[in-house]
mmCIF file of C-alpha atoms in Angstrom:
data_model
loop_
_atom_site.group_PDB
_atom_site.id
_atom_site.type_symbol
_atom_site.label_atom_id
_atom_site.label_comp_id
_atom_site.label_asym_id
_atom_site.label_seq_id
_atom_site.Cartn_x
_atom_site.Cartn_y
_atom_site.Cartn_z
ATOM 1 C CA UNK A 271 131.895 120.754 90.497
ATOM 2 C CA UNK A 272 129.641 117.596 91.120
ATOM 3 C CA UNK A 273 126.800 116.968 89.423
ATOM 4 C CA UNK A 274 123.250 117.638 91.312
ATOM 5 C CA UNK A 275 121.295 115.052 91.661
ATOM 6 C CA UNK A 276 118.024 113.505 92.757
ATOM 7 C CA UNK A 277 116.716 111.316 95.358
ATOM 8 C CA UNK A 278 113.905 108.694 94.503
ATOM 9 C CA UNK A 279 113.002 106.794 97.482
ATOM 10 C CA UNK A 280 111.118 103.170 96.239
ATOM 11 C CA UNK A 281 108.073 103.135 98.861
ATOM 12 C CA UNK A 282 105.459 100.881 96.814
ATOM 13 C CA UNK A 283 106.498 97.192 98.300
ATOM 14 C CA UNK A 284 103.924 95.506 99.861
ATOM 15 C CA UNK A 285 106.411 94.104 102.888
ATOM 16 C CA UNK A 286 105.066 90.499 102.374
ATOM 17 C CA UNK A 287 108.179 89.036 104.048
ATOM 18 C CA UNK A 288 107.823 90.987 107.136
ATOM 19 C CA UNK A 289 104.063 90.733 107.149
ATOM 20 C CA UNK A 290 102.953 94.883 106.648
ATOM 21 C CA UNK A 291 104.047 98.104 104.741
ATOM 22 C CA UNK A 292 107.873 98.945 105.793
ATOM 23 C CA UNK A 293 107.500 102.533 104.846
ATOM 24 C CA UNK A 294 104.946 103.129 107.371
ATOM 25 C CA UNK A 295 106.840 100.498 110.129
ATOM 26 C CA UNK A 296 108.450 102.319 113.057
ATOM 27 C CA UNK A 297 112.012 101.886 114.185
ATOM 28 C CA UNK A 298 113.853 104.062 116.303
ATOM 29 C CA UNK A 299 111.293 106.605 117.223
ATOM 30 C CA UNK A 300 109.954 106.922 113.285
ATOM 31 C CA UNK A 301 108.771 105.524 110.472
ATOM 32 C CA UNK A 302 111.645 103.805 108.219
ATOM 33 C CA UNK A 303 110.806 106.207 105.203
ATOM 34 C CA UNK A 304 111.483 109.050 107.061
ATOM 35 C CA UNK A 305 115.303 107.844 107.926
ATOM 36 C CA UNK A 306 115.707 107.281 104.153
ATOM 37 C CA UNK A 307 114.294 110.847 103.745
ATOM 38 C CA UNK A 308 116.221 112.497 106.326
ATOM 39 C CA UNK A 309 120.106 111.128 104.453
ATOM 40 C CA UNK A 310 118.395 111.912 101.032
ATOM 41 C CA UNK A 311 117.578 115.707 102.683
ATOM 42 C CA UNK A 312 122.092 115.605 103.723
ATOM 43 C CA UNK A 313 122.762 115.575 99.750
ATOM 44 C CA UNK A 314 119.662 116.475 97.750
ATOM 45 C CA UNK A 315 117.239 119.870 97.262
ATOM 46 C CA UNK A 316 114.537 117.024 95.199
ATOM 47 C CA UNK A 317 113.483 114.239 96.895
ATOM 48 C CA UNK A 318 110.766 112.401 94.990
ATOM 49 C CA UNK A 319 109.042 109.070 96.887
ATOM 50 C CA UNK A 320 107.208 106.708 94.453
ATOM 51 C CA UNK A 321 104.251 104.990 96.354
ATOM 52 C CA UNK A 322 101.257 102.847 95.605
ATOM 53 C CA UNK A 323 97.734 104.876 94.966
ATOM 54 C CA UNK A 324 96.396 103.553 98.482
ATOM 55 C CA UNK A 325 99.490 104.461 100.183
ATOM 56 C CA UNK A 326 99.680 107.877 102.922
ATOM 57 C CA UNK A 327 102.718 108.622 104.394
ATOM 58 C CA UNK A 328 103.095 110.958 108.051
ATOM 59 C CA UNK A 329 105.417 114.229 106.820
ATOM 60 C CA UNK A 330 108.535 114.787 108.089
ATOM 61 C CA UNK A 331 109.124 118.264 109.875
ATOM 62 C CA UNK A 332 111.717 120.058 107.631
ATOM 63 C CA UNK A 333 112.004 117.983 105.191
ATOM 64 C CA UNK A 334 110.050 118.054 101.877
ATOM 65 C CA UNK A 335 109.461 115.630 99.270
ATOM 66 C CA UNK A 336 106.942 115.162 96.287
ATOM 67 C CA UNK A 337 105.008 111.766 95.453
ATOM 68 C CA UNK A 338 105.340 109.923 92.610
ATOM 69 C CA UNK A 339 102.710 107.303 92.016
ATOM 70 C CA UNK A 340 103.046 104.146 90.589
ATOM 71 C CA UNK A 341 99.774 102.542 88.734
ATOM 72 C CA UNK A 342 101.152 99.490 87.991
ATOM 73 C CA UNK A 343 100.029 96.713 90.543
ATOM 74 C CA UNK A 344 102.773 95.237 92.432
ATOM 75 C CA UNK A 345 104.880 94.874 89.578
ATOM 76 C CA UNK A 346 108.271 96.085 92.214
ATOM 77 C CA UNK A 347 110.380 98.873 91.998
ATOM 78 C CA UNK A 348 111.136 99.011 88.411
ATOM 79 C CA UNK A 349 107.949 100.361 88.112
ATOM 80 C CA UNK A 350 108.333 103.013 90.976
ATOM 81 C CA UNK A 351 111.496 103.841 88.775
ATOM 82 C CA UNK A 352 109.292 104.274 85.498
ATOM 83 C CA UNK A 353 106.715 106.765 88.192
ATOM 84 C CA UNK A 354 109.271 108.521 89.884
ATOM 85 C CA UNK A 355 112.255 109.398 86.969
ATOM 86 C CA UNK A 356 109.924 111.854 85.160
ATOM 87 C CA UNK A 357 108.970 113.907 87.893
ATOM 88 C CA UNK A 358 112.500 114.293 88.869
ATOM 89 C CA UNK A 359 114.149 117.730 88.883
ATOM 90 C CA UNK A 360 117.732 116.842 87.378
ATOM 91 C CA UNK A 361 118.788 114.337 84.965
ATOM 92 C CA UNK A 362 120.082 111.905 87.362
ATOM 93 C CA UNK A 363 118.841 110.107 90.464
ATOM 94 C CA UNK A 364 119.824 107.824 93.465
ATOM 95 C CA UNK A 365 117.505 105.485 94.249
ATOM 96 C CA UNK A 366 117.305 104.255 97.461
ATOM 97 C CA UNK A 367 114.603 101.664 99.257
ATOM 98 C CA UNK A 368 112.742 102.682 101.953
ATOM 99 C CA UNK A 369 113.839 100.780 104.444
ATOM 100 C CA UNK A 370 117.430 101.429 104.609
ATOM 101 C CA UNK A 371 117.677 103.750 108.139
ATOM 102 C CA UNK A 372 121.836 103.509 107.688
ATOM 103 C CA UNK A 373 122.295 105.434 104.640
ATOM 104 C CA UNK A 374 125.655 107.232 104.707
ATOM 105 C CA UNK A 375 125.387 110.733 102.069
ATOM 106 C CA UNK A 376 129.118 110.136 101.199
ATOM 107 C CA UNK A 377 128.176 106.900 99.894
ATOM 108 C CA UNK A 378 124.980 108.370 97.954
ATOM 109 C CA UNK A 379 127.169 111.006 96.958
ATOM 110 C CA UNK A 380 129.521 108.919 95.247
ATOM 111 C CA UNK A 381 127.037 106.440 93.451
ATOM 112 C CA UNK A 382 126.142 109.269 91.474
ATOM 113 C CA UNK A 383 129.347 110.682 90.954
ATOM 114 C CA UNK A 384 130.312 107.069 89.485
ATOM 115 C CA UNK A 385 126.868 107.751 86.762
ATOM 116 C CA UNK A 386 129.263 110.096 84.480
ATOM 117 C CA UNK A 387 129.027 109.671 81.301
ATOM 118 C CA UNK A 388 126.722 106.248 82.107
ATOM 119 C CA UNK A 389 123.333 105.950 82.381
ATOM 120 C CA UNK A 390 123.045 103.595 85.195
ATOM 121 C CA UNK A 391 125.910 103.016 88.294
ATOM 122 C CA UNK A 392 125.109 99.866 90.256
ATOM 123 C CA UNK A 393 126.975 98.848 93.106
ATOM 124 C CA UNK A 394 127.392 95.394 93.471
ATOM 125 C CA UNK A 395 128.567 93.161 97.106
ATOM 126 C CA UNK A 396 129.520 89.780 97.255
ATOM 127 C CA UNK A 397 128.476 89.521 93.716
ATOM 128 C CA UNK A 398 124.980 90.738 93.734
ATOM 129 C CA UNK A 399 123.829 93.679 92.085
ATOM 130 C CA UNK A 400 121.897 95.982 94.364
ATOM 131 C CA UNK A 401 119.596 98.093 92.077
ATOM 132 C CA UNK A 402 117.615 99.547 95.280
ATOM 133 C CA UNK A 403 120.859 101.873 96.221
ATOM 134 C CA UNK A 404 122.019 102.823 92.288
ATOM 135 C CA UNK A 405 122.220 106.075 90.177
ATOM 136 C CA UNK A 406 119.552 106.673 87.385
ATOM 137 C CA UNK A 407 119.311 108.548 84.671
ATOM 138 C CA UNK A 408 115.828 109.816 83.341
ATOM 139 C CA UNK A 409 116.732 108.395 79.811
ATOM 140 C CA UNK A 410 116.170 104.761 80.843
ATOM 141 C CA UNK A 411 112.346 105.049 81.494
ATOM 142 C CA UNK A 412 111.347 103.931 78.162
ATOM 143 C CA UNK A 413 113.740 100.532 77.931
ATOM 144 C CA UNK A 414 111.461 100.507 81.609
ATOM 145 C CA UNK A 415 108.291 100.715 80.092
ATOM 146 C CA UNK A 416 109.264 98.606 77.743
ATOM 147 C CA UNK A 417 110.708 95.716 79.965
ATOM 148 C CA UNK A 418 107.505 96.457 82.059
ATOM 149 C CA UNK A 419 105.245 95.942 78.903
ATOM 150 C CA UNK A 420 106.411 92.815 78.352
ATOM 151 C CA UNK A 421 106.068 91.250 81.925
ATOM 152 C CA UNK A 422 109.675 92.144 83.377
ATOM 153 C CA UNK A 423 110.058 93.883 86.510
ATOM 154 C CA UNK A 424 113.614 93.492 87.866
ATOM 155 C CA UNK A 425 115.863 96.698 87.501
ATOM 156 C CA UNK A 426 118.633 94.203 86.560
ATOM 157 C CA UNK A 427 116.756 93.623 83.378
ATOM 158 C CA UNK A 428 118.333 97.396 82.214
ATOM 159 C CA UNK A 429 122.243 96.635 82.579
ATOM 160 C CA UNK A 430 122.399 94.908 79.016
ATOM 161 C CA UNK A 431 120.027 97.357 76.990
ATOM 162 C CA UNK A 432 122.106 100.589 78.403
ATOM 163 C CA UNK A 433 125.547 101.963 79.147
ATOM 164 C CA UNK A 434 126.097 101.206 82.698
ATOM 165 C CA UNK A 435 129.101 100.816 85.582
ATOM 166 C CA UNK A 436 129.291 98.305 88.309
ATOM 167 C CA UNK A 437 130.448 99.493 91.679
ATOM 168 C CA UNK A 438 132.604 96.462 93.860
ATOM 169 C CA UNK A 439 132.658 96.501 96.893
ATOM 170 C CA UNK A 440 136.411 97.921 97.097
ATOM 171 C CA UNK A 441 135.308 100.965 95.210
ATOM 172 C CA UNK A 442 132.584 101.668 97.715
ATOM 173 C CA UNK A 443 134.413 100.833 101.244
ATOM 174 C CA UNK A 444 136.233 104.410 101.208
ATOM 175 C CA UNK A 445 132.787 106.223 101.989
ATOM 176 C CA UNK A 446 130.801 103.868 103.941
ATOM 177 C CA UNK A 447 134.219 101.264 105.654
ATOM 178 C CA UNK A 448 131.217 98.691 106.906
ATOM 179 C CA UNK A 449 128.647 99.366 104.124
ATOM 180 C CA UNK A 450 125.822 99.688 106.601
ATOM 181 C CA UNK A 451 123.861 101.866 104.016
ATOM 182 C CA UNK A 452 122.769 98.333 102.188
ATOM 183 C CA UNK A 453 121.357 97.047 105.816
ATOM 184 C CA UNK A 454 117.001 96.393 105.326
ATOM 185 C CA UNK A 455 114.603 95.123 106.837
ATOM 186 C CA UNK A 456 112.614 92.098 105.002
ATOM 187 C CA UNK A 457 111.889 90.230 107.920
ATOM 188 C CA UNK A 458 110.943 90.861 111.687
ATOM 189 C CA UNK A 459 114.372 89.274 112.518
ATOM 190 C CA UNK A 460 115.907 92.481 110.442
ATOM 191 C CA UNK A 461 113.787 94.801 112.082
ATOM 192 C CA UNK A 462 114.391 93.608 115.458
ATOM 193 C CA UNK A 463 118.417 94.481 114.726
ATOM 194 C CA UNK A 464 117.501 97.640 112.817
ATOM 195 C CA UNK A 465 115.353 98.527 116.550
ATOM 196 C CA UNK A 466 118.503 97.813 118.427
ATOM 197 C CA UNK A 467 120.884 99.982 116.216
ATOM 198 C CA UNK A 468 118.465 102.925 115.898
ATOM 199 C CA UNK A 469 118.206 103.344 119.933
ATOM 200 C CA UNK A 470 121.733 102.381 120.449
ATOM 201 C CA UNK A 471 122.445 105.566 118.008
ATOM 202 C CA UNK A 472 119.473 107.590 119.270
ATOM 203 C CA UNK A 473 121.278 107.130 123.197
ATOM 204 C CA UNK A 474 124.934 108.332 121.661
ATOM 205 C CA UNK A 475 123.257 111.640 120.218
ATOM 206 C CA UNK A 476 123.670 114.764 122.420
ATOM 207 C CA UNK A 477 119.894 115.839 123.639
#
């Protein structure tokens, strides 16, 4: 049997690149934090979003999450990790950005299933890490705090200090063929696509 697992969705950026909060920007009919909610809702019963303290989010009908919120001033997601990993109800989490409308559950799914026995599983395309779609473990908050403590706020910063696995692309392929769950939006040029994709889909689905 699979281990359960969490879903922290990483709402705190500030959006500079595309000029206002992507959390609360619309595409396809809704705001982009409610498509990452709605594939964390296909494989997860605790869904925890880490936001800024001036941050309010619309709910989502039939779909529930709690709020996790992260003091530290725009110091990035590492420190929505060190919010949100407490509050979360099993001892391992998927975190996912907020702006990622294409997220596949298989894929989710098996990003945690690759955290056995690790504490971190980071997939990694065309030779970047991407710690904004990556399984957690609770255990890593305090090398967080720490890194956070002394000025360091990428998630990357973790690998060396704990037991960790890399995901290549290969290994990922089988549950998402065209990795479209790592599409964002950091500029207006992203969202414009994202816009086109979401009504394209939203016009295939039976009424």
């Amino acid at each position: 049997m699979s281990e359960s697992f969490s879903v922290i969705i990483l709402a705190g950026g500030f959006g500079r690149r595309l000029g206002r909060d992507k959390a609360t920007t619309d595409a396809g009919g809704r705001p982009l934090l409610h498509w990452s909610a709605l594939a964390a809702f296909e494989v997860t019963d605790d869904i925890v979003v880490a936001r800024r303290p001036d941050q309010q989010f619309l709910p989502l009908p039939g779909v529930d999450w709690r709020e996790a919120v992260d003091h530290r001033h725009d110091r990035g997601p590492l420190a929505g990790l060190e919010a949100a990993l407490p509050l979360v109800d099993h001892d391992l989490a998927v975190a996912v950005a907020c702006d990622m409308p294409f997220l596949q559950p298989e894929l989710l799914r098996a990003v945690a299933a690759a955290c056995d026995a690790v504490q971190i599983a980071m997939p990694r395309i065309d030779g970047v890490a991407q710690p904004l779609l990556a399984a957690y473990r609770p255990s890593i908050v305090p090398h967080a705090t720490h890194l956070l403590d002394d000025g360091d706020g990428r998630i990357r910063a973790l690998l060396p200090l704990v037991e960790h696995r890399i995901l290549e692309a290969d290994q990922l392929r089988p549950h998402d063929p065209q990795l479209k769950s790592f599409t964002n939006v950091n500029h207006q040029q992203d969202l414009d696509t994202v816009e086109q994709l979401l009504n394209l889909k939203n016009s295939a689905e039976p009424v």
